[in-house]
XYZ file of C-alpha atoms in Angstrom:
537
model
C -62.374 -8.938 4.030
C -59.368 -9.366 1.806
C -56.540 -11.974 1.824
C -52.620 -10.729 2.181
C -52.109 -11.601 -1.436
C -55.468 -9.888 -2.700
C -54.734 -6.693 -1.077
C -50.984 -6.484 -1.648
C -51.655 -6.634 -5.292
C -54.957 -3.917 -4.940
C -52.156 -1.651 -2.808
C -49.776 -2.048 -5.586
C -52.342 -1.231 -8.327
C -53.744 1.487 -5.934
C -49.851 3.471 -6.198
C -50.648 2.920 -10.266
C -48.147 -0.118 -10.630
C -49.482 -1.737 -13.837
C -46.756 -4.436 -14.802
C -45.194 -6.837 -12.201
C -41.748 -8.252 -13.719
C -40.619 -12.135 -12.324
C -40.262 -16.134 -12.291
C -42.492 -17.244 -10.571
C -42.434 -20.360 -7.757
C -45.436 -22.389 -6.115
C -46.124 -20.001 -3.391
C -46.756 -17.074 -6.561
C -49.706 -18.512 -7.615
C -52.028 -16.894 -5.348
C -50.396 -13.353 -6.214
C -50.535 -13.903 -9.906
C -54.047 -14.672 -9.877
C -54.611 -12.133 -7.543
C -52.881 -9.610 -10.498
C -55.163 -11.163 -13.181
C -57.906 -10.214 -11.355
C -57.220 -6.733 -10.287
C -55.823 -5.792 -13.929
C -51.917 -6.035 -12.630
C -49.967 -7.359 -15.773
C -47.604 -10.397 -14.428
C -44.954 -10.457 -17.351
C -42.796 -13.453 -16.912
C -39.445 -12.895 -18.260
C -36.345 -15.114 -18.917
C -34.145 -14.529 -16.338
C -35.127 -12.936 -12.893
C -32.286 -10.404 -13.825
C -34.048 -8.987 -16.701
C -37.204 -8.688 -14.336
C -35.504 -6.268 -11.985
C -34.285 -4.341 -15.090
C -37.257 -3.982 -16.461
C -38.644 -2.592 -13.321
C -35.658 -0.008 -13.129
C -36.837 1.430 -16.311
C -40.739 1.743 -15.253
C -39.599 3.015 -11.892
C -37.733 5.520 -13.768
C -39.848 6.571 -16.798
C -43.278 6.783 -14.587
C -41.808 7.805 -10.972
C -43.893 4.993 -9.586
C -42.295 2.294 -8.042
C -41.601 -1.171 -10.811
C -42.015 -4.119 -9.350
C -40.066 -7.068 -9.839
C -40.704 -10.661 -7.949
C -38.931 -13.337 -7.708
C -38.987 -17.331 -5.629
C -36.835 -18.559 -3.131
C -32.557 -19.258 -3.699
C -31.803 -18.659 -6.860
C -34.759 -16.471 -8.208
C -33.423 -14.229 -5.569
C -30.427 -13.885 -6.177
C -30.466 -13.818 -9.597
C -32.985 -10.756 -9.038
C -30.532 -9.292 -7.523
C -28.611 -8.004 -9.827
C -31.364 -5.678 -11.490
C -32.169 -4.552 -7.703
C -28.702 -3.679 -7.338
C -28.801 -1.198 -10.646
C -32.370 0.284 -9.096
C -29.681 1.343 -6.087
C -27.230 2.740 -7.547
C -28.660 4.358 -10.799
C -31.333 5.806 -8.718
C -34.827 4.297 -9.539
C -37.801 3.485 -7.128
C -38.450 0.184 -7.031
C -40.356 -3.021 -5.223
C -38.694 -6.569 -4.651
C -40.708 -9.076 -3.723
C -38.784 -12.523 -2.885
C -40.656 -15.723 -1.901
C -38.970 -16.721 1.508
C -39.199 -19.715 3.558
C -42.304 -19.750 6.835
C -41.196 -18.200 9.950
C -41.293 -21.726 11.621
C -38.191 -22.418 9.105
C -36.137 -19.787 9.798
C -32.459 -20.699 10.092
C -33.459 -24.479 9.392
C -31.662 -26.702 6.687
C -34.302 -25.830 3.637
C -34.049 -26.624 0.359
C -33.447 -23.458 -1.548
C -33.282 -21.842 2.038
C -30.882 -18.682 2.414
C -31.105 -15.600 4.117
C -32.971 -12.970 1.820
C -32.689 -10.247 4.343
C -28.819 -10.369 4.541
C -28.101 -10.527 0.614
C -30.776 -7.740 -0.249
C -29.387 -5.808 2.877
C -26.595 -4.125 0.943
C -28.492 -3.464 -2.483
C -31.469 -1.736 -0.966
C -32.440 1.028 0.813
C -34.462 -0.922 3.177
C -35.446 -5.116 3.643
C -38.176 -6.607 5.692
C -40.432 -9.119 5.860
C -43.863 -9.403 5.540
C -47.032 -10.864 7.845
C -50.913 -10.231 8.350
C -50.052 -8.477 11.622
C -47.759 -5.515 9.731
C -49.337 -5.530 6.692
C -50.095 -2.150 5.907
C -47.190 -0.546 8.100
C -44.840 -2.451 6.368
C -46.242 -2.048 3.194
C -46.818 1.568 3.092
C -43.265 2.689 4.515
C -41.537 0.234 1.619
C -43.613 2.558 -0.706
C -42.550 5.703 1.102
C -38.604 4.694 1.052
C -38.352 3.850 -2.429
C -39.725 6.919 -4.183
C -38.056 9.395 -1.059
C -34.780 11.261 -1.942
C -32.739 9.918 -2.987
C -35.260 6.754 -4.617
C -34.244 3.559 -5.058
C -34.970 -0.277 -3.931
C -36.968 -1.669 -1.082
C -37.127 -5.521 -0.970
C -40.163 -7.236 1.358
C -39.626 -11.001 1.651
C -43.108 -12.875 1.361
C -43.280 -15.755 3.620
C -44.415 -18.739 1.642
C -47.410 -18.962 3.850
C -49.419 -15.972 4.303
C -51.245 -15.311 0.988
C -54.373 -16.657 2.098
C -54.699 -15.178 5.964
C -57.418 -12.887 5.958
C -57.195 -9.326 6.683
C -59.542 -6.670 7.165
C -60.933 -3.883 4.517
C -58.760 -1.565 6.254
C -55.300 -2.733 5.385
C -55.641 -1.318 1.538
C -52.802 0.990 1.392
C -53.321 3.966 -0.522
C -51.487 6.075 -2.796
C -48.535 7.628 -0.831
C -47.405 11.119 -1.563
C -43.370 11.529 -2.418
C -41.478 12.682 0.824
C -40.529 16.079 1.965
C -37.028 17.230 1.335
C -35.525 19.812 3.482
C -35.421 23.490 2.070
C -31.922 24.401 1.011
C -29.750 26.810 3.591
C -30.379 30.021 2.873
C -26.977 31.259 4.030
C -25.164 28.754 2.318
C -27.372 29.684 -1.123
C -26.065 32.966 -0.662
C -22.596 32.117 -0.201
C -22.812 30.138 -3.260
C -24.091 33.293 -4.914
C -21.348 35.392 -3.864
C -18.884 32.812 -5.126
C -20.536 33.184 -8.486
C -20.517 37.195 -8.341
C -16.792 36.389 -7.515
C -15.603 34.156 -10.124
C -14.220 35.197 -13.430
C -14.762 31.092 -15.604
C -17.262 29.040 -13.484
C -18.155 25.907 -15.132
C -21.822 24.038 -14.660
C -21.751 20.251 -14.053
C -24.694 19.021 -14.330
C -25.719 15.540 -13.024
C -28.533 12.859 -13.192
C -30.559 14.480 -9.996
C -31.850 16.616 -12.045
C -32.778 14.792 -15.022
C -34.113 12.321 -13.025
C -36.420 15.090 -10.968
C -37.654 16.801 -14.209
C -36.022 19.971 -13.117
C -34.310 20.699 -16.869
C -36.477 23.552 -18.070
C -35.363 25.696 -15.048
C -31.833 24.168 -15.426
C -32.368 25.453 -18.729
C -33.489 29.055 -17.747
C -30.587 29.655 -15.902
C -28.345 28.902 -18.529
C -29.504 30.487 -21.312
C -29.289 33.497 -18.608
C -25.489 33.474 -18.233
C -22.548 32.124 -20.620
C -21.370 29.360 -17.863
C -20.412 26.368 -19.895
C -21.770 23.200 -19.478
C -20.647 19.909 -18.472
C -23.564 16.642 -18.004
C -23.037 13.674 -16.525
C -23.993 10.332 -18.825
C -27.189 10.128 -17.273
C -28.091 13.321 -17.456
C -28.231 13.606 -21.226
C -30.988 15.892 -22.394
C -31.072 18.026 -19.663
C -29.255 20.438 -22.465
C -29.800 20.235 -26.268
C -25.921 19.130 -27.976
C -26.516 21.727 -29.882
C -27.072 24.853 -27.263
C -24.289 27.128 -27.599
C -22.865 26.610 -24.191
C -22.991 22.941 -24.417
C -19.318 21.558 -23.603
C -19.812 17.757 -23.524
C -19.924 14.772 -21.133
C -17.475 13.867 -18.711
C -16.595 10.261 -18.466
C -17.511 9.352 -22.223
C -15.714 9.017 -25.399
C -13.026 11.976 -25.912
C -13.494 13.493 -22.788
C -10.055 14.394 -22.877
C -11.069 16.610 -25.298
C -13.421 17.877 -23.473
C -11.397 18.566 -20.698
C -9.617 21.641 -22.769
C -13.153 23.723 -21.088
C -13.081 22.831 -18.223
C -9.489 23.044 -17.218
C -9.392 26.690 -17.293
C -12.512 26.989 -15.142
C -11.805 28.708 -11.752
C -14.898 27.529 -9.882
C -16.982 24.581 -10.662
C -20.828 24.441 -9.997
C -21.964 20.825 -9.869
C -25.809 20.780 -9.661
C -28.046 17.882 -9.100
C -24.580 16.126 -9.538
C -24.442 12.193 -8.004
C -20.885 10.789 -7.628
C -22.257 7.770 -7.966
C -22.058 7.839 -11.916
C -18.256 9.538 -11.790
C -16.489 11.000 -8.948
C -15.505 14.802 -9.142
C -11.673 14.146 -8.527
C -11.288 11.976 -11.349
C -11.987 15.221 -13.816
C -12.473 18.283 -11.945
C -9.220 20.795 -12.082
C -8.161 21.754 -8.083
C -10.386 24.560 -8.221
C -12.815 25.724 -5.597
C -16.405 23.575 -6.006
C -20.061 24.339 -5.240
C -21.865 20.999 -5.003
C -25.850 21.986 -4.887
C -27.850 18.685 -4.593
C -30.442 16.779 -2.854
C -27.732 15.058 -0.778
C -24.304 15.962 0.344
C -21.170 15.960 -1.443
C -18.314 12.825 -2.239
C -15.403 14.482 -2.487
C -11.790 13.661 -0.663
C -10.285 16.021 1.645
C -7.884 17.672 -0.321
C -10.434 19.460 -2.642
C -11.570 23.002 -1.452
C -15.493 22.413 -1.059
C -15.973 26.058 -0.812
C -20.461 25.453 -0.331
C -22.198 22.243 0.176
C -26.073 22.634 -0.377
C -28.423 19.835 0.146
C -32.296 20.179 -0.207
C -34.871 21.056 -2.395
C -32.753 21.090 -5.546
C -35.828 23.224 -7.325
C -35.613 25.243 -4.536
C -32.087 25.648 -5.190
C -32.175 26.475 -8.898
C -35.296 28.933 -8.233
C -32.852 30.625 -6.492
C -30.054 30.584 -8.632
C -32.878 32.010 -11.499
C -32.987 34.923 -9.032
C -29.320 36.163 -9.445
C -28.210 38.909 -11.476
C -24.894 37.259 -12.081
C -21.858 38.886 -14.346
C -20.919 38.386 -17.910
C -17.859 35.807 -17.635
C -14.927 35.563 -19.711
C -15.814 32.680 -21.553
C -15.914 32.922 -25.190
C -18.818 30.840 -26.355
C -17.364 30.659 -30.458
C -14.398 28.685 -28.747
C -17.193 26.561 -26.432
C -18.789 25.653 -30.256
C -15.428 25.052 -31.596
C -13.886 22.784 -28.940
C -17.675 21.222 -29.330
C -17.264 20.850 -32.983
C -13.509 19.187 -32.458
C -15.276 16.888 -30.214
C -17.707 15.365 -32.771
C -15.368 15.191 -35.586
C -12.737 13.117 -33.140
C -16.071 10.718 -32.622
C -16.751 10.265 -36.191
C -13.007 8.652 -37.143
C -12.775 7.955 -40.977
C -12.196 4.322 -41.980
C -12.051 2.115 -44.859
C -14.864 0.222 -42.889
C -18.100 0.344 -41.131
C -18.221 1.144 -37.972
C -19.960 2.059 -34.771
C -19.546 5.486 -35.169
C -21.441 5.071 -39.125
C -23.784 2.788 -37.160
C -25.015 5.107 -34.476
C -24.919 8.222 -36.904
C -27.147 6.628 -39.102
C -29.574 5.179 -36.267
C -29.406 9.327 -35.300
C -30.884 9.875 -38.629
C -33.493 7.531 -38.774
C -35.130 7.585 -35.644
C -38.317 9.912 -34.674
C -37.463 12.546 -32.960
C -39.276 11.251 -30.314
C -37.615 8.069 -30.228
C -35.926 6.540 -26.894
C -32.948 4.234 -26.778
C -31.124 2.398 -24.102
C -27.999 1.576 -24.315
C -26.108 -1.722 -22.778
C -22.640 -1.605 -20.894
C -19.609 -1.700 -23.307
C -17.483 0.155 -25.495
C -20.294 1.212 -27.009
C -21.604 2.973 -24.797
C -18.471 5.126 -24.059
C -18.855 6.114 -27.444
C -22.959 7.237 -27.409
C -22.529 8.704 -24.372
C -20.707 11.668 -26.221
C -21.944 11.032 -29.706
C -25.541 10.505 -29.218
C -27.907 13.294 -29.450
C -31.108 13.665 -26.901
C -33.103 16.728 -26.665
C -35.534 16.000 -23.547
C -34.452 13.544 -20.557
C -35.307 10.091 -20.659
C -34.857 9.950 -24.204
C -31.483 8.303 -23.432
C -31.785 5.139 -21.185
C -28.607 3.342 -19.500
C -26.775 2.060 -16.293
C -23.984 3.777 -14.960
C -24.137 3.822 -11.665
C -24.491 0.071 -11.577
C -22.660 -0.394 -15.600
C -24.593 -3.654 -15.302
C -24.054 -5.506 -18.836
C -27.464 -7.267 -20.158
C -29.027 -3.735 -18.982
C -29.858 -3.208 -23.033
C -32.580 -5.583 -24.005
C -34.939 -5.677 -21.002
C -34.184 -2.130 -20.242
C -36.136 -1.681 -24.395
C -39.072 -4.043 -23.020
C -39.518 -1.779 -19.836
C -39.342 1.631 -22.134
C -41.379 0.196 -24.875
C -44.168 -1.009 -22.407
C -44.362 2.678 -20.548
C -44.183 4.629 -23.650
C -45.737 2.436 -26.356
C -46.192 5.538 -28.407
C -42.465 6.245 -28.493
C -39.915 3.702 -31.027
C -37.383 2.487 -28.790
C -34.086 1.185 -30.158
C -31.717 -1.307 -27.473
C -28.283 -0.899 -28.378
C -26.260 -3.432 -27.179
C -22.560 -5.461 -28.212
C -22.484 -8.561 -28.677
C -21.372 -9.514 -25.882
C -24.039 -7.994 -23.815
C -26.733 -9.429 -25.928
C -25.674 -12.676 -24.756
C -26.400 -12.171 -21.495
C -30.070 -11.187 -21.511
C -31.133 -12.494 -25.377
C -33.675 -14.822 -23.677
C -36.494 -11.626 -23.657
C -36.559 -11.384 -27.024
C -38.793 -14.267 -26.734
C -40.613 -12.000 -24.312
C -41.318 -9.293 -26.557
C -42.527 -11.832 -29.008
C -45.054 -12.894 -26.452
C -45.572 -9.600 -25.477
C -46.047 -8.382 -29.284
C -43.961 -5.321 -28.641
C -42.608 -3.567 -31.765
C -39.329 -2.687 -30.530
C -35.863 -2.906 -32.668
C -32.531 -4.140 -30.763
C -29.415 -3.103 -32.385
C -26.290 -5.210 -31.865
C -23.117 -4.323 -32.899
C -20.889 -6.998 -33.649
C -17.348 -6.913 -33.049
C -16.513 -10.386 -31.983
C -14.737 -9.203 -28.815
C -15.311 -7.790 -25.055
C -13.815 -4.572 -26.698
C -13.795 -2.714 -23.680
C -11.138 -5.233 -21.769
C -9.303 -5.184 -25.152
C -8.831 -1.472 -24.808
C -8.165 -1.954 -20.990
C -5.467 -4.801 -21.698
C -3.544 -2.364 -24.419
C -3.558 0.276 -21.900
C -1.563 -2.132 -19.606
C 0.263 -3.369 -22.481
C -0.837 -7.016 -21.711
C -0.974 -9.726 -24.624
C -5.269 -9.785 -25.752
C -6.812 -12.884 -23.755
C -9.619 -13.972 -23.143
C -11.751 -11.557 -24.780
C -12.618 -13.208 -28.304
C -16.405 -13.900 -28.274
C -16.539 -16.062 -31.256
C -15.218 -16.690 -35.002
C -17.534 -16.292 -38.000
C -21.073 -15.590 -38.430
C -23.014 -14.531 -34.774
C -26.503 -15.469 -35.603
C -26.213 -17.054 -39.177
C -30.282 -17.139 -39.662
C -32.856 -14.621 -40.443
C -34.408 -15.096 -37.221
C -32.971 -16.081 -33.485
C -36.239 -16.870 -31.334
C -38.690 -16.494 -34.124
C -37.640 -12.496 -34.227
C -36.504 -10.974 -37.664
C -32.861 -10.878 -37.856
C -31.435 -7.886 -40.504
C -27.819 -7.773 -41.449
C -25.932 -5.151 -42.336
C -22.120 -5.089 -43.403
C -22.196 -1.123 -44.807
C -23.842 2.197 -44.525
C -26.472 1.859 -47.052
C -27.581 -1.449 -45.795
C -27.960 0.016 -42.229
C -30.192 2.585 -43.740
C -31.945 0.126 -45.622
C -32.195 -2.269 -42.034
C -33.816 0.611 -40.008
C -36.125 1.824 -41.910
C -37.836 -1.528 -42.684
C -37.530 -2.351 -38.769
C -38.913 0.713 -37.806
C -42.101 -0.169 -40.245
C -42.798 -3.634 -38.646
C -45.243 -4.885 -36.264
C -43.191 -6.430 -33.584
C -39.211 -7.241 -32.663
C -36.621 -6.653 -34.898
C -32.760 -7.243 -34.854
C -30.320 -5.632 -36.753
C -27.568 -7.514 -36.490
C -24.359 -5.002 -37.561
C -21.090 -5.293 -38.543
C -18.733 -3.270 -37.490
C -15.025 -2.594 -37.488
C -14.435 -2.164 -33.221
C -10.303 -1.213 -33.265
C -11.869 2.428 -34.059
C -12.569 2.235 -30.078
C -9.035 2.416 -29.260
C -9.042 6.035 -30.219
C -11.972 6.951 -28.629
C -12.436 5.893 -25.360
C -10.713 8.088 -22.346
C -7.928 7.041 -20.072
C -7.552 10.131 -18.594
C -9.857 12.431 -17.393
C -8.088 15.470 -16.212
């Protein structure tokens, strides 16, 4: 005999959960003591935001479902927002929301609003909780967040039931991923015959299967056949940068450059490719496309979808590592050499430091085992192209969602999963604003992570956005002067730099401490202007 709270917090442990993310209210007690009994970390954060981040990131990095909780009114909806980046940048993940009895349903409540109808739209599924469909309920929220494609489930806890009683049965135990269909055959060998057909295909390669661990056969297959190759942001790592047939990401910094590859493609192969990060119109040439996914394609109309495969995408790939394919007209010295132009246009010389020195240097330094993750903002246009990952998962952001604040508590999820690994949050400083409150967790936490912000004094991106529509700049200016002024903000270790060698210098010693670390870093943001893409094609 086990109460609701005692078992949902066994279940959870049970599926190999280990940190639950929140704010608590009243009606949490009874769960939280539940967690501190069962070994379930409760790690209260700063803002309920940050909690649903930081559950992204485990959900992601460990393929179990994070957890996030948070009370009734505004905890929810301020969780929101991380549950909304779970949806759309494709992690498995658990919302819990403290709602209001069933008795008060649709009453005049303080703090009283409708859970199910706001989490509705950012979830894959929302429902409510009770001793009578405990484990049902519990066990299918597990099921749809880690099934194809994974993402949020949100289960409203009525403020009531924790202590109702229910019987030894109702543990739920560890669920198995669902089954996902096996890929047409027919259709696989269309696609095949397109290949055998085509005289410049082009690979596009998406976050499916970064996120699905499929990159060593991804891999095979490439180093097979001289196909050029194209990733997605999220799907960084999939392919070394410095593989031969590596042609850059699409979206990112100088992807106009890019684009000289793939515009003389006559077929394009997008594999494991999710529209969700960047639609295929806005780059692809009017060529004939082979989407081969989990899920079906996004395209409009007027594009000549000549094979749309859904299903097992390792199924798919096997299959493609079958083929006895031709040797294309590509020449792979001008693949390196467009490559090579790419990288120099990324590294623009100045008379002053900037992000470009900063993130170069930051290459240098850290292990090659290291992970970053990377906040919304010019920025991150720029080390979406110019940063180098070798394995998946290496390279952490939002782009689905492009949530900014996604930097610091997205570093306190990575750091807590893979405590072996440094892990570096890049973030502007605008973005740091918006989450800075859990550096105060990671000082509780006594986390050695760094967080790297790069100062510009502006929201550069909507700079670079406003000179494109050739508007006055308003609106946009952050603040005049010094940003932190003080060798600490929170009681963390603040290191500025100004300059290359003090960036160096900055690393190094943050990379030998014992818990957080900011390096705070100056840097010269007009380079942006000539580096971020306004068109794709």
């Amino acid at each position: 005999m086990a109460t609701v709270a005692e078992q949902l917090v066994k279940s959870l442990h049970e599926q190999g959960v280990r940190y639950v993310f929140g704010i608590p209210g009243g009606p949490s007690i009874p769960y939280m003591e539940a967690m501190r009994n069962t070994g379930l970390e409760f790690v209260l954060v700063s803002n309920e935001q940050s909690a649903g981040m930081m559950a992204d990131v485990c959900g992601r990095l460990t393929g179990v479902p994070g957890v996030c909780h948070a009370t009734f009114g505004p905890g929810a909806t301020n969780l929101a927002t991380g549950v909304g980046g779970a949806l759309l940048d494709r992690s498995p993940l658990i919302a819990f929301t403290t709602e209001v009895k069933d008795a008060d349903i649709g009453r005049r409540v303080q703090m009283n609003i409708d859970h199910q109808a706001l989490y509705r739209p950012i979830t894959k599924w929302t429902t409510r909780l009770s001793k009578n469909n405990f484990k049902e309920t519990l066990t299918r929220a597990l099921e749809i967040a880690v099934s194809e494609v994974p993402g949020p489930v949100h289960v409203g806890l009525p403020s009531n039931i924790d202590g109702e009683i229910l019987g030894s049965d109702s543990l739920v135990p560890k669920i198995k991923n669902g089954f996902i269909p096996r890929p047409d055959p027919v259709l696989l060998e269309q696609a095949a015959a397109l290949l055998k057909k085509a005289k410049r295909p082009i690979l596009a390669i998406g976050l499916t299967v970064a996120r699905l661990g499929l990159h060593n056969s991804m891999r095979q297959f490439i180093s097979q056949n001289n196909i050029p190759v194209l990733l997605t942001p999220m799907a960084k790592g999939v392919l070394p940068e410095t593989h031969p047939l590596y042609a850059g990401v699409v979206f990112h910094a100088q992807s106009d450059l890019v684009a000289s590859i793939y515009r003389k493609a006559d077929l394009v192969i997008g594999i494991g490719y999710d529209s969700v990060e960047f639609n295929y119109e806005s780059w692809m040439p009017m060529v004939p496309l082979v989407h081969i996914d989990t899920q079906s394609v996004d395209i409009p109309a007027e594009y000549d979808v000549a094979c749309d495969i859904s299903g097992d995408l390792a199924q798919s790939i096997a299959y493609l590592n079958s083929l006895s394919l031709p040797v294309y007209e590509w020449d792979v010295s001008q693949i390196q050499a467009n490559k090579s132009q790419v990288f120099q246009a990324l590294m623009p010389k100045s008379n002053t430091f900037n992000p470009s020195d900063a993130i170069r240097i930051l290459q240098e330094e850290l292990p090659q085992d290291g992970i970053i993750t990377a906040d919304v903002g010019a920025h991150l246009h720029l080390l979406g192209q110019l940063w180098k990952a070798s394995e998946p998962n290496r390279f952490i952001m939002t782009n689905g969602w492009s949530s900014m604040g996604f930097g610091i508590p997205a570093a306190i999820g990575a750091k807590l999963c893979k405590p072996a690994s440094m892990v570096v949050g890049i973030t502007g400083d605008g973005g740091f604003l918006m989450n800075c409150g859990e550096l105060l967790t990671a000082r509780r936490l006594g986390i050695h992570l760094v967080i790297l912000v790069l100062c510009d004094r502006n929201l550069s991106l909507i700079e670079i956005k406003q000179n494109w529509k050739q508007v006055p700049q308003y609106g946009t200016q952050l603040y005049e002067g010094d940003y932190f002024a003080a060798d600490k903000f929170l009681g963390v270790p603040v290191l500025t730099v100004h300059e290359e060698g003090e960036m160096k210098a900055a690393l190094q010693k943050a990379f030998s401490a014992s818990g957080p670390v900011i390096v705070e870093a100056f840097v010269d943001g007009s380079v942006y202007n000539k580096l971020v893409t306004r068109s794709y094609k």
